[in-house]
PDB file of C-alpha atoms in Angstrom:
ATOM      1  CA  MET A  25      24.050  36.976  93.163  1.00 52.00           C
ATOM      2  CA  LYS A  26      25.071  33.506  95.629  1.00 48.00           C
ATOM      3  CA  LYS A  27      24.254  31.810  92.556  1.00 46.00           C
ATOM      4  CA  ILE A  28      26.274  33.812  90.511  1.00 44.00           C
ATOM      5  CA  VAL A  29      28.867  33.161  92.910  1.00 37.00           C
ATOM      6  CA  LEU A  30      28.770  29.850  93.373  1.00 37.00           C
ATOM      7  CA  MET A  31      28.954  29.303  89.183  1.00 40.00           C
ATOM      8  CA  MET A  32      31.762  31.570  89.503  1.00 41.00           C
ATOM      9  CA  MET A  33      33.885  28.843  91.667  1.00 40.00           C
ATOM     10  CA  LEU A  34      32.637  26.051  89.556  1.00 37.00           C
ATOM     11  CA  ILE A  35      34.168  27.236  86.786  1.00 43.00           C
ATOM     12  CA  VAL A  36      37.515  28.045  88.572  1.00 45.00           C
ATOM     13  CA  ALA A  37      37.606  24.762  89.920  1.00 43.00           C
ATOM     14  CA  SER A  38      36.853  23.236  87.076  1.00 45.00           C
ATOM     15  CA  LEU A  39      39.986  24.708  85.079  1.00 47.00           C
ATOM     16  CA  PHE A  40      41.819  23.498  87.535  1.00 47.00           C
ATOM     17  CA  ALA A  41      40.770  20.211  88.047  1.00 53.00           C
ATOM     18  CA  ASN A  42      43.041  16.616  87.774  1.00 65.00           C
ATOM     19  CA  GLU A  43      42.028  16.262  84.342  1.00 90.00           C
ATOM     20  CA  TRP A  44      43.810  16.749  80.950  1.00 96.00           C
ATOM     21  CA  GLN A  45      42.614  18.941  78.834  1.00 97.00           C
ATOM     22  CA  GLU A  46      43.004  19.548  74.867  1.00 97.00           C
ATOM     23  CA  ALA A  47      44.470  22.932  72.585  1.00 98.00           C
ATOM     24  CA  LYS A  48      45.695  24.007  69.560  1.00 98.00           C
ATOM     25  CA  VAL A  49      49.236  25.836  70.013  1.00 98.00           C
ATOM     26  CA  LYS A  50      48.620  29.387  68.367  1.00 98.00           C
ATOM     27  CA  TYR A  51      51.789  30.613  68.614  1.00 98.00           C
ATOM     28  CA  VAL A  52      54.951  30.164  70.246  1.00 98.00           C
ATOM     29  CA  ILE A  53      55.782  33.331  71.908  1.00 98.00           C
ATOM     30  CA  ASP A  54      59.379  31.789  73.278  1.00 97.00           C
ATOM     31  CA  GLY A  55      60.540  28.925  75.008  1.00 97.00           C
ATOM     32  CA  ASP A  56      58.314  28.324  77.638  1.00 98.00           C
ATOM     33  CA  THR A  57      55.268  30.553  76.681  1.00 98.00           C
ATOM     34  CA  LEU A  58      52.807  30.198  74.386  1.00 98.00           C
ATOM     35  CA  MET A  59      49.341  30.555  73.250  1.00 98.00           C
ATOM     36  CA  LEU A  60      46.231  28.196  72.735  1.00 98.00           C
ATOM     37  CA  GLN A  61      42.963  28.045  71.595  1.00 98.00           C
ATOM     38  CA  LYS A  62      40.508  25.492  72.328  1.00 97.00           C
ATOM     39  CA  GLY A  63      37.748  25.129  69.721  1.00 95.00           C
ATOM     40  CA  THR A  64      36.775  28.675  68.011  1.00 95.00           C
ATOM     41  CA  SER A  65      36.939  30.642  71.437  1.00 96.00           C
ATOM     42  CA  LYS A  66      39.997  33.395  72.108  1.00 97.00           C
ATOM     43  CA  PRO A  67      43.393  31.822  72.624  1.00 98.00           C
ATOM     44  CA  PHE A  68      45.063  31.976  75.902  1.00 98.00           C
ATOM     45  CA  LYS A  69      48.345  32.749  77.526  1.00 98.00           C
ATOM     46  CA  VAL A  70      49.904  29.387  79.216  1.00 98.00           C
ATOM     47  CA  ARG A  71      53.448  29.284  80.880  1.00 98.00           C
ATOM     48  CA  LEU A  72      55.133  26.054  81.225  1.00 98.00           C
ATOM     49  CA  ILE A  73      55.406  24.651  85.028  1.00 98.00           C
ATOM     50  CA  ALA A  74      58.739  23.720  86.732  1.00 97.00           C
ATOM     51  CA  LEU A  75      61.217  24.698  83.627  1.00 97.00           C
ATOM     52  CA  ASP A  76      62.625  28.437  82.097  1.00 97.00           C
ATOM     53  CA  THR A  77      64.036  28.802  78.795  1.00 98.00           C
ATOM     54  CA  PHE A  78      66.074  31.734  78.041  1.00 97.00           C
ATOM     55  CA  GLU A  79      64.795  35.051  77.129  1.00 97.00           C
ATOM     56  CA  ASN A  80      64.687  35.785  73.183  1.00 96.00           C
ATOM     57  CA  LYS A  81      64.402  39.249  73.605  1.00 95.00           C
ATOM     58  CA  PHE A  82      66.270  41.774  75.679  1.00 96.00           C
ATOM     59  CA  ASN A  83      65.472  41.718  79.803  1.00 95.00           C
ATOM     60  CA  HIS A  84      65.854  42.827  83.006  1.00 94.00           C
ATOM     61  CA  ARG A  85      66.036  39.075  83.186  1.00 95.00           C
ATOM     62  CA  VAL A  86      68.695  38.676  80.419  1.00 96.00           C
ATOM     63  CA  PHE A  87      71.451  39.098  83.063  1.00 96.00           C
ATOM     64  CA  GLY A  88      70.480  36.196  85.231  1.00 96.00           C
ATOM     65  CA  GLN A  89      70.353  33.935  82.654  1.00 96.00           C
ATOM     66  CA  LEU A  90      73.779  35.343  81.394  1.00 96.00           C
ATOM     67  CA  GLU A  91      75.096  34.253  85.123  1.00 95.00           C
ATOM     68  CA  ILE A  92      73.894  30.532  84.309  1.00 94.00           C
ATOM     69  CA  LEU A  93      75.408  30.364  80.846  1.00 94.00           C
ATOM     70  CA  LYS A  94      78.796  31.680  82.587  1.00 94.00           C
ATOM     71  CA  ASN A  95      78.170  29.061  85.314  1.00 93.00           C
ATOM     72  CA  VAL A  96      77.900  26.357  82.518  1.00 93.00           C
ATOM     73  CA  HIS A  97      80.846  27.619  80.204  1.00 92.00           C
ATOM     74  CA  PRO A  98      82.706  29.096  83.167  1.00 92.00           C
ATOM     75  CA  MET A  99      85.881  29.230  80.755  1.00 88.00           C
ATOM     76  CA  ASN A 100      84.028  30.611  77.630  1.00 91.00           C
ATOM     77  CA  LYS A 101      84.731  34.422  76.235  1.00 88.00           C
ATOM     78  CA  LYS A 102      81.776  33.900  74.351  1.00 89.00           C
ATOM     79  CA  ASN A 103      78.880  34.098  77.459  1.00 92.00           C
ATOM     80  CA  THR A 104      77.372  36.863  76.120  1.00 94.00           C
ATOM     81  CA  VAL A 105      73.713  39.268  76.275  1.00 95.00           C
ATOM     82  CA  LYS A 106      73.579  38.240  72.964  1.00 96.00           C
ATOM     83  CA  LYS A 107      74.539  34.486  73.434  1.00 95.00           C
ATOM     84  CA  VAL A 108      71.503  34.243  75.795  1.00 96.00           C
ATOM     85  CA  ILE A 109      68.950  35.794  73.336  1.00 97.00           C
ATOM     86  CA  ALA A 110      70.423  33.220  70.458  1.00 96.00           C
ATOM     87  CA  LEU A 111      70.137  30.234  72.960  1.00 97.00           C
ATOM     88  CA  GLY A 112      66.213  32.001  73.601  1.00 97.00           C
ATOM     89  CA  PHE A 113      65.845  31.316  69.889  1.00 97.00           C
ATOM     90  CA  LYS A 114      66.583  27.948  69.784  1.00 98.00           C
ATOM     91  CA  ALA A 115      64.378  26.868  72.286  1.00 98.00           C
ATOM     92  CA  GLN A 116      61.311  28.677  70.766  1.00 98.00           C
ATOM     93  CA  GLU A 117      62.706  27.364  67.283  1.00 98.00           C
ATOM     94  CA  TYR A 118      62.370  24.054  69.332  1.00 98.00           C
ATOM     95  CA  VAL A 119      59.236  24.752  70.387  1.00 98.00           C
ATOM     96  CA  SER A 120      57.996  25.634  67.207  1.00 98.00           C
ATOM     97  CA  ALA A 121      58.918  23.479  64.956  1.00 98.00           C
ATOM     98  CA  ARG A 122      57.194  20.476  67.092  1.00 97.00           C
ATOM     99  CA  TYR A 123      54.139  21.686  68.188  1.00 98.00           C
ATOM    100  CA  LEU A 124      53.110  24.881  66.841  1.00 98.00           C
ATOM    101  CA  HIS A 125      49.823  24.179  65.343  1.00 98.00           C
ATOM    102  CA  LYS A 126      49.311  20.907  67.139  1.00 97.00           C
ATOM    103  CA  THR A 127      46.803  19.868  69.811  1.00 97.00           C
ATOM    104  CA  VAL A 128      48.408  19.023  72.913  1.00 97.00           C
ATOM    105  CA  LYS A 129      46.921  17.824  76.254  1.00 97.00           C
ATOM    106  CA  TYR A 130      48.188  19.856  78.911  1.00 98.00           C
ATOM    107  CA  HIS A 131      46.810  20.138  82.872  1.00 97.00           C
ATOM    108  CA  ALA A 132      46.285  23.736  84.888  1.00 97.00           C
ATOM    109  CA  TYR A 133      47.901  24.487  88.216  1.00 96.00           C
ATOM    110  CA  GLY A 134      46.902  28.413  88.330  1.00 96.00           C
ATOM    111  CA  TYR A 135      48.170  31.390  87.144  1.00 97.00           C
ATOM    112  CA  ASP A 136      51.439  33.118  87.656  1.00 95.00           C
ATOM    113  CA  LYS A 137      51.279  37.391  88.544  1.00 95.00           C
ATOM    114  CA  TYR A 138      51.612  37.721  84.772  1.00 95.00           C
ATOM    115  CA  ASN A 139      47.949  36.415  84.383  1.00 96.00           C
ATOM    116  CA  ARG A 140      49.326  33.096  82.016  1.00 97.00           C
ATOM    117  CA  LEU A 141      47.747  29.680  82.909  1.00 98.00           C
ATOM    118  CA  LEU A 142      50.898  27.753  84.521  1.00 98.00           C
ATOM    119  CA  VAL A 143      50.650  24.340  82.755  1.00 98.00           C
ATOM    120  CA  TRP A 144      52.198  21.181  82.020  1.00 98.00           C
ATOM    121  CA  ILE A 145      52.971  19.659  78.488  1.00 97.00           C
ATOM    122  CA  GLU A 146      53.760  16.464  79.296  1.00 83.00           C
ATOM    123  CA  VAL A 147      55.845  15.626  76.761  1.00 95.00           C
ATOM    124  CA  LEU A 148      56.867  18.944  75.837  1.00 97.00           C
ATOM    125  CA  ASN A 149      57.942  19.751  79.646  1.00 97.00           C
ATOM    126  CA  PHE A 150      60.602  17.012  79.643  1.00 97.00           C
ATOM    127  CA  SER A 151      61.554  17.340  75.847  1.00 97.00           C
ATOM    128  CA  LEU A 152      62.859  21.095  76.746  1.00 98.00           C
ATOM    129  CA  ILE A 153      64.519  19.917  79.686  1.00 98.00           C
ATOM    130  CA  ARG A 154      65.887  17.011  78.067  1.00 98.00           C
ATOM    131  CA  GLN A 155      67.294  18.735  74.561  1.00 98.00           C
ATOM    132  CA  GLY A 156      68.805  21.233  77.366  1.00 98.00           C
ATOM    133  CA  TRP A 157      66.957  24.360  76.376  1.00 98.00           C
ATOM    134  CA  ALA A 158      65.068  24.793  79.924  1.00 97.00           C
ATOM    135  CA  VAL A 159      66.548  24.286  83.206  1.00 96.00           C
ATOM    136  CA  TYR A 160      64.693  23.333  86.062  1.00 95.00           C
ATOM    137  CA  TYR A 161      63.020  25.575  87.986  1.00 92.00           C
ATOM    138  CA  PRO A 162      61.757  24.325  91.026  1.00 91.00           C
ATOM    139  CA  ASN A 163      57.779  24.493  91.854  1.00 91.00           C
ATOM    140  CA  ASN A 164      56.145  23.146  94.542  1.00 92.00           C
ATOM    141  CA  GLN A 165      52.672  21.563  92.771  1.00 94.00           C
ATOM    142  CA  ILE A 166      53.897  19.240  90.825  1.00 94.00           C
ATOM    143  CA  SER A 167      54.868  15.634  92.036  1.00 94.00           C
ATOM    144  CA  LYS A 168      58.205  14.652  93.565  1.00 95.00           C
ATOM    145  CA  GLU A 169      58.260  12.086  90.925  1.00 96.00           C
ATOM    146  CA  ARG A 170      58.249  14.534  88.085  1.00 95.00           C
ATOM    147  CA  LYS A 171      60.931  16.878  90.087  1.00 96.00           C
ATOM    148  CA  ALA A 172      63.168  14.436  90.362  1.00 96.00           C
ATOM    149  CA  TYR A 173      62.736  12.772  86.848  1.00 96.00           C
ATOM    150  CA  LEU A 174      63.203  17.112  85.165  1.00 97.00           C
ATOM    151  CA  LEU A 175      66.524  16.921  87.681  1.00 96.00           C
ATOM    152  CA  LYS A 176      67.395  13.831  86.039  1.00 97.00           C
ATOM    153  CA  LEU A 177      67.346  14.354  82.267  1.00 97.00           C
ATOM    154  CA  SER A 178      68.395  17.801  83.395  1.00 96.00           C
ATOM    155  CA  ARG A 179      71.869  15.974  84.490  1.00 97.00           C
ATOM    156  CA  ASP A 180      71.559  14.588  81.784  1.00 98.00           C
ATOM    157  CA  ALA A 181      71.121  17.238  79.278  1.00 98.00           C
ATOM    158  CA  ASN A 182      74.174  18.459  80.674  1.00 96.00           C
ATOM    159  CA  VAL A 183      76.862  15.604  80.444  1.00 96.00           C
ATOM    160  CA  ASN A 184      75.793  14.984  77.204  1.00 97.00           C
ATOM    161  CA  HIS A 185      76.213  19.032  76.032  1.00 96.00           C
ATOM    162  CA  ARG A 186      72.468  19.456  74.634  1.00 97.00           C
ATOM    163  CA  GLY A 187      71.063  22.603  74.423  1.00 97.00           C
ATOM    164  CA  ILE A 188      72.759  25.233  76.367  1.00 97.00           C
ATOM    165  CA  TYR A 189      74.970  22.896  78.108  1.00 96.00           C
ATOM    166  CA  ALA A 190      76.969  22.184  74.009  1.00 94.00           C
ATOM    167  CA  ARG A 191      80.584  23.235  73.504  1.00 84.00           C
ATOM    168  CA  TYR A 192      80.543  26.572  71.601  1.00 73.00           C
TER     169      TYR A 192
END
């Protein structure tokens, strides 16, 4: 029994080791949630760490994202739930066009409350923020340097009116 427990602990520890792993993007659920697959194993759900994209279907989170949109564009009367969902689809399309069926390198950080593996996909995490399709979502598991760079990219997207910061 002790050997089984030890083996399980080693497997879990290896999952979260500081090494990069590779998997293929099988499906893009939304801008920050993907299905990855290693070889012929069963696909698994991942959530990009330290960022949040708008929802692409109606749920309770849309109202919080609507408030973000109203803060970004306070005078725009087109700030609606429909607009939030449309921007969520744009984020999903952005990720699909660039990553669907491609192999990515990722770093795992553990699981969230929805049992999704929290991952950092270097180019993807940065590009979603840079293009304005995601907002920075504070997370203490990533390095200070990454946090600072994500904030810089977010400000740049805002100043240059990209993604959710675009004037519409």
